Coordinates of C-alpha atoms in Angstrom, one line a residue:
M1 CA 49.1 -57.9 15.8
G2 CA 49.4 -59.9 12.6
P3 CA 48.2 -58.6 9.2
A4 CA 44.7 -58.9 8.1
H5 CA 45.4 -60.8 4.9
P6 CA 43.8 -64.3 4.7
C7 CA 45.8 -67.3 6.0
L8 CA 45.4 -70.9 6.7
P9 CA 45.4 -72.6 10.1
Y10 CA 48.7 -73.4 11.9
G11 CA 50.2 -76.7 10.9
H12 CA 53.4 -78.7 11.1
R13 CA 56.1 -79.0 8.5
P14 CA 56.5 -82.5 7.0
L15 CA 59.9 -83.9 8.1
D16 CA 60.7 -85.5 4.7
R17 CA 60.2 -82.4 2.6
P18 CA 63.2 -80.7 1.0
R19 CA 64.3 -77.4 2.4
G20 CA 64.6 -74.1 0.8
V21 CA 62.3 -71.4 -0.6
R22 CA 62.6 -71.6 -4.4
P23 CA 61.8 -69.1 -7.0
A24 CA 58.8 -69.7 -9.2
H25 CA 61.0 -70.7 -12.1
H26 CA 63.2 -73.1 -10.2
P27 CA 63.5 -76.3 -12.3
D28 CA 63.5 -78.6 -9.3
A29 CA 60.3 -77.2 -7.9
H30 CA 58.4 -76.5 -11.1
P31 CA 60.1 -78.1 -14.1
R32 CA 57.8 -76.7 -16.8
S33 CA 57.3 -73.3 -15.3
P34 CA 59.0 -70.5 -17.2
P35 CA 61.1 -67.9 -15.3
L36 CA 58.8 -65.5 -13.7
N37 CA 59.6 -62.0 -12.5
A38 CA 57.2 -59.2 -11.4
A39 CA 57.8 -55.8 -9.8
P40 CA 57.6 -55.9 -6.0
A41 CA 54.7 -53.5 -6.1
D42 CA 52.8 -55.9 -8.4
Q43 CA 53.5 -58.8 -6.1
I44 CA 52.2 -56.8 -3.1
R45 CA 49.0 -55.9 -5.1
L46 CA 48.6 -59.7 -5.6
L47 CA 47.7 -59.8 -1.9
D48 CA 44.8 -57.3 -2.7
V49 CA 43.6 -59.7 -5.3
Q50 CA 43.8 -62.6 -2.8
A51 CA 41.8 -60.6 -0.3
L52 CA 39.1 -59.9 -2.9
D53 CA 39.0 -63.6 -3.8
V54 CA 38.6 -64.5 -0.2
R55 CA 35.8 -62.1 0.1
L56 CA 34.1 -63.5 -3.0
T57 CA 34.4 -67.0 -1.5
Q58 CA 32.9 -65.8 1.8
L59 CA 30.0 -64.2 -0.1
A60 CA 29.3 -67.3 -2.1
H61 CA 29.4 -69.4 1.1
R62 CA 27.1 -67.0 2.9
R63 CA 24.7 -67.0 0.0
K64 CA 24.6 -70.8 -0.1
N65 CA 24.2 -71.1 3.7
L66 CA 21.8 -68.3 4.6
P67 CA 19.8 -69.2 7.7
E68 CA 16.7 -68.4 5.8
L69 CA 17.3 -71.3 3.4
A70 CA 17.3 -73.8 6.3
E71 CA 14.2 -72.0 7.8
L72 CA 12.4 -72.2 4.4
A73 CA 13.3 -75.9 4.0
T74 CA 11.7 -76.7 7.4
L75 CA 8.7 -74.5 6.8
E76 CA 8.0 -75.8 3.3
A77 CA 8.2 -79.4 4.6
D78 CA 5.7 -78.5 7.3
L79 CA 3.5 -76.7 4.8
T80 CA 3.5 -79.7 2.4
Q81 CA 2.5 -81.9 5.3
Q82 CA -0.3 -79.6 6.5
R83 CA -1.6 -79.2 2.9
D84 CA -1.8 -82.9 2.5
L85 CA -3.8 -83.2 5.8
L86 CA -6.0 -80.4 4.6
V87 CA -6.7 -82.2 1.3
A88 CA -7.6 -85.3 3.2
A89 CA -9.9 -83.4 5.5
Q90 CA -11.6 -81.6 2.5
T91 CA -12.0 -85.0 0.8
E92 CA -13.6 -86.4 4.0
E93 CA -15.9 -83.4 4.3
S94 CA -16.9 -83.8 0.6
D95 CA -17.5 -87.5 1.0
T96 CA -19.7 -87.1 4.1
S97 CA -21.6 -84.3 2.4
R98 CA -22.6 -86.7 -0.4
E99 CA -23.3 -89.4 2.2
Q100 CA -25.5 -87.0 4.1
T101 CA -27.4 -86.0 0.9
K102 CA -27.9 -89.7 0.0
A103 CA -29.1 -90.6 3.5
E104 CA -31.5 -87.6 3.6
Q105 CA -32.9 -88.7 0.2
D106 CA -33.5 -92.2 1.6
V107 CA -35.4 -90.7 4.5
D108 CA -37.5 -88.6 2.2
Q109 CA -38.4 -91.5 0.0
V110 CA -39.5 -93.6 3.0
R111 CA -41.4 -90.6 4.4
Q112 CA -43.2 -90.1 1.0
R113 CA -44.1 -93.7 0.8
A114 CA -45.5 -93.7 4.4
A115 CA -47.5 -90.6 3.6
R116 CA -49.1 -92.3 0.6
D117 CA -49.9 -95.4 2.6
Q118 CA -51.4 -93.3 5.4
K119 CA -53.5 -91.4 2.9
R120 CA -54.8 -94.7 1.5
L121 CA -55.6 -95.9 4.9
D122 CA -57.4 -92.7 5.9
S123 CA -59.4 -92.5 2.6
G124 CA -61.3 -95.7 3.4
A125 CA -60.6 -97.0 0.0
V126 CA -59.1 -100.2 1.4
T127 CA -61.9 -102.3 2.9
S128 CA -60.4 -105.7 2.9
P129 CA -59.3 -106.7 6.4
K130 CA -56.3 -108.5 5.1
D131 CA -55.3 -105.5 2.9
L132 CA -55.8 -103.2 5.9
E133 CA -53.6 -105.4 8.0
N134 CA -50.9 -105.4 5.4
L135 CA -51.1 -101.7 5.0
Q136 CA -50.8 -101.1 8.7
H137 CA -47.9 -103.5 8.9
E138 CA -46.1 -101.7 6.1
L139 CA -46.7 -98.4 7.9
T140 CA -45.1 -99.8 11.0
S141 CA -42.1 -101.1 9.0
L142 CA -41.7 -97.8 7.2
A143 CA -41.7 -95.9 10.5
K144 CA -39.0 -98.1 11.8
R145 CA -37.0 -97.8 8.6
Q146 CA -37.4 -94.0 8.7
G147 CA -36.1 -93.9 12.3
D148 CA -33.1 -96.0 11.4
L149 CA -32.3 -93.8 8.4
E150 CA -32.7 -90.6 10.4
D151 CA -30.2 -92.1 12.9
V152 CA -27.8 -92.6 9.9
V153 CA -28.4 -89.0 8.9
L154 CA -27.5 -87.7 12.4
E155 CA -24.3 -89.9 12.5
V156 CA -23.2 -88.7 9.1
M157 CA -24.0 -85.1 10.0
E158 CA -21.8 -85.4 13.1
R159 CA -18.9 -86.8 11.0
R160 CA -19.4 -84.0 8.5
E161 CA -19.3 -81.3 11.2
A162 CA -16.1 -82.8 12.6
A163 CA -14.6 -82.8 9.1
Q164 CA -15.6 -79.2 8.6
E165 CA -14.0 -78.2 11.9
R166 CA -10.9 -80.0 10.8
V167 CA -10.9 -78.3 7.5
A168 CA -11.2 -74.9 9.2
E169 CA -8.4 -75.7 11.6
L170 CA -6.1 -76.9 8.9
T171 CA -6.9 -74.0 6.6
E172 CA -5.9 -71.6 9.4
R173 CA -2.8 -73.6 10.1
V174 CA -1.8 -73.6 6.4
G175 CA -2.4 -69.9 6.1
A176 CA -0.2 -69.2 9.2
I177 CA 2.7 -71.4 7.8
Q178 CA 2.3 -69.8 4.4
A179 CA 2.7 -66.4 6.0
K180 CA 5.9 -67.6 7.6
V181 CA 7.2 -69.0 4.3
D182 CA 6.5 -65.7 2.6
D183 CA 8.3 -63.8 5.3
A184 CA 11.3 -66.1 5.2
A185 CA 11.4 -65.9 1.4
A186 CA 11.3 -62.1 1.4
R187 CA 14.2 -62.1 3.9
R188 CA 16.1 -64.6 1.7
D189 CA 15.5 -62.5 -1.4
A190 CA 16.7 -59.4 0.4
A191 CA 19.8 -61.1 1.6
H192 CA 20.5 -62.5 -1.9
A193 CA 20.1 -59.0 -3.3
E194 CA 22.5 -57.6 -0.8
I195 CA 25.1 -60.3 -1.3
D196 CA 24.8 -60.2 -5.1
A197 CA 25.3 -56.4 -5.0
E198 CA 28.4 -56.7 -2.9
T199 CA 29.6 -59.6 -5.1
A200 CA 29.2 -57.5 -8.2
T201 CA 31.2 -54.7 -6.5
V202 CA 34.0 -56.9 -5.4
T203 CA 34.1 -58.7 -8.8
K204 CA 34.5 -55.3 -10.5
E205 CA 37.2 -54.2 -8.1
R206 CA 39.1 -57.5 -8.8
E207 CA 38.8 -57.0 -12.5
L208 CA 40.3 -53.5 -12.2
T209 CA 43.1 -54.7 -9.9
V210 CA 44.0 -57.7 -12.1
A211 CA 44.0 -55.5 -15.2
D212 CA 47.0 -53.6 -13.9
L213 CA 49.0 -56.8 -13.0
P214 CA 51.2 -58.9 -15.4
A215 CA 49.1 -61.6 -17.1
D216 CA 51.6 -64.3 -16.3
L217 CA 51.7 -63.5 -12.6
V218 CA 47.9 -63.6 -12.5
K219 CA 47.8 -66.8 -14.4
L220 CA 50.2 -68.4 -12.0
Y221 CA 48.3 -67.1 -9.0
D222 CA 45.0 -68.4 -10.3
R223 CA 46.4 -71.8 -11.0
I224 CA 47.8 -72.1 -7.5
R225 CA 44.6 -70.7 -5.9
T226 CA 42.5 -73.3 -7.7
K227 CA 44.8 -76.1 -6.5
E228 CA 45.4 -74.9 -3.0
G229 CA 41.9 -74.3 -1.7
G230 CA 41.4 -70.7 -2.7
V231 CA 44.6 -69.2 -1.5
G232 CA 47.2 -68.6 -4.2
A233 CA 49.4 -65.9 -2.7
A234 CA 50.4 -65.3 0.9
R235 CA 52.4 -62.6 2.7
L236 CA 55.7 -63.5 4.4
Y237 CA 55.1 -61.9 7.8
Q238 CA 57.8 -62.1 10.5
R239 CA 59.4 -65.0 8.7
R240 CA 56.2 -67.0 8.6
C241 CA 54.2 -67.9 5.5
E242 CA 50.6 -66.8 6.0
G243 CA 49.4 -69.4 3.6
C244 CA 50.4 -72.5 5.7
R245 CA 51.3 -70.6 8.9
L246 CA 54.7 -72.2 9.1
E247 CA 57.8 -70.3 10.0
L248 CA 60.7 -70.5 7.5
N249 CA 63.9 -72.0 8.7
I250 CA 67.3 -70.2 8.3
T251 CA 68.0 -71.9 4.9
E252 CA 64.7 -70.7 3.5
I253 CA 65.2 -67.2 4.9
N254 CA 68.6 -67.0 3.3
D255 CA 67.1 -68.2 -0.1
V256 CA 64.5 -65.4 0.1
R257 CA 67.1 -62.8 1.0
A258 CA 69.2 -63.9 -1.9
A259 CA 66.4 -63.8 -4.4
A260 CA 66.1 -60.6 -6.5
A261 CA 63.3 -58.2 -5.4
D262 CA 61.4 -58.9 -8.6
T263 CA 61.7 -62.7 -8.4
V264 CA 58.4 -64.4 -7.7
V265 CA 59.2 -67.0 -5.0
R266 CA 57.1 -69.8 -3.7
C267 CA 56.7 -71.2 -0.2
E268 CA 58.5 -74.5 0.2
N269 CA 55.8 -76.0 2.3
C270 CA 52.5 -75.0 0.6
S271 CA 53.8 -73.9 -2.9
R272 CA 51.9 -70.6 -2.7
I273 CA 53.4 -67.4 -4.0
L274 CA 55.3 -65.9 -1.1
V275 CA 55.0 -62.1 -1.1
R276 CA 57.7 -60.1 0.6
T277 CA 56.8 -56.9 2.5
P278 CA 58.7 -54.6 4.9
D279 CA 57.2 -56.8 7.7
S280 CA 58.7 -60.0 6.4
G281 CA 61.5 -60.0 9.0
L282 CA 64.3 -60.6 6.5

């Protein structure tokens, strides 16, 4: 079994690349880098820092890509749509309510006028045949007008009832979706709290580990890690760099063997700090 330290996928060595594993201070590889040496134990502890950095990256990725976030995005879009429909239904219900009130007022006005005319007719105050004929004609017209207006009231009432049912349905639907949103948000917040707590723990552990390492070694590691996709140091395991997953050729192996134990060497292929361990296969 290979070691548990982080590594990159297997790849192929470029054919036109120069051979040889060079120390971190080698002028051909890094012209402006000062000579760098670090105790073998410190170099090995750099792998611990790398593992902690990988964990921090994983935590950040997990926090950014929680399934609850996608779930919330879908739910909130649905909630917005249903709320818009609810507002439209409430507006329709309000409009039909006013329309019904107006129609009922119109019916009442016609009914009152017809009542007055009927009272005049019944009182005998109108004696002129022509006036009586006009009054009876008006009563007939008012009765037809009242019937038409009452039909309008019924039609408006039906539309209002439909709007009220729609409002009740959408209100229930919005409430159900809001409950799902609240549940997903609570699960998201719980996951964030868990991740943030672990991030704080790992960050503290990294700070303590780095504090015991040479500053120039950490500085070099951080610079490479930033440039090389989050991996700045890799173990040499069974003659293979765990950064690029490429096996060193015989020339490179001989260069590593010849380097002093405290020399910080770099992988020829990926430029990461190459950490030697008893399992390096040298």
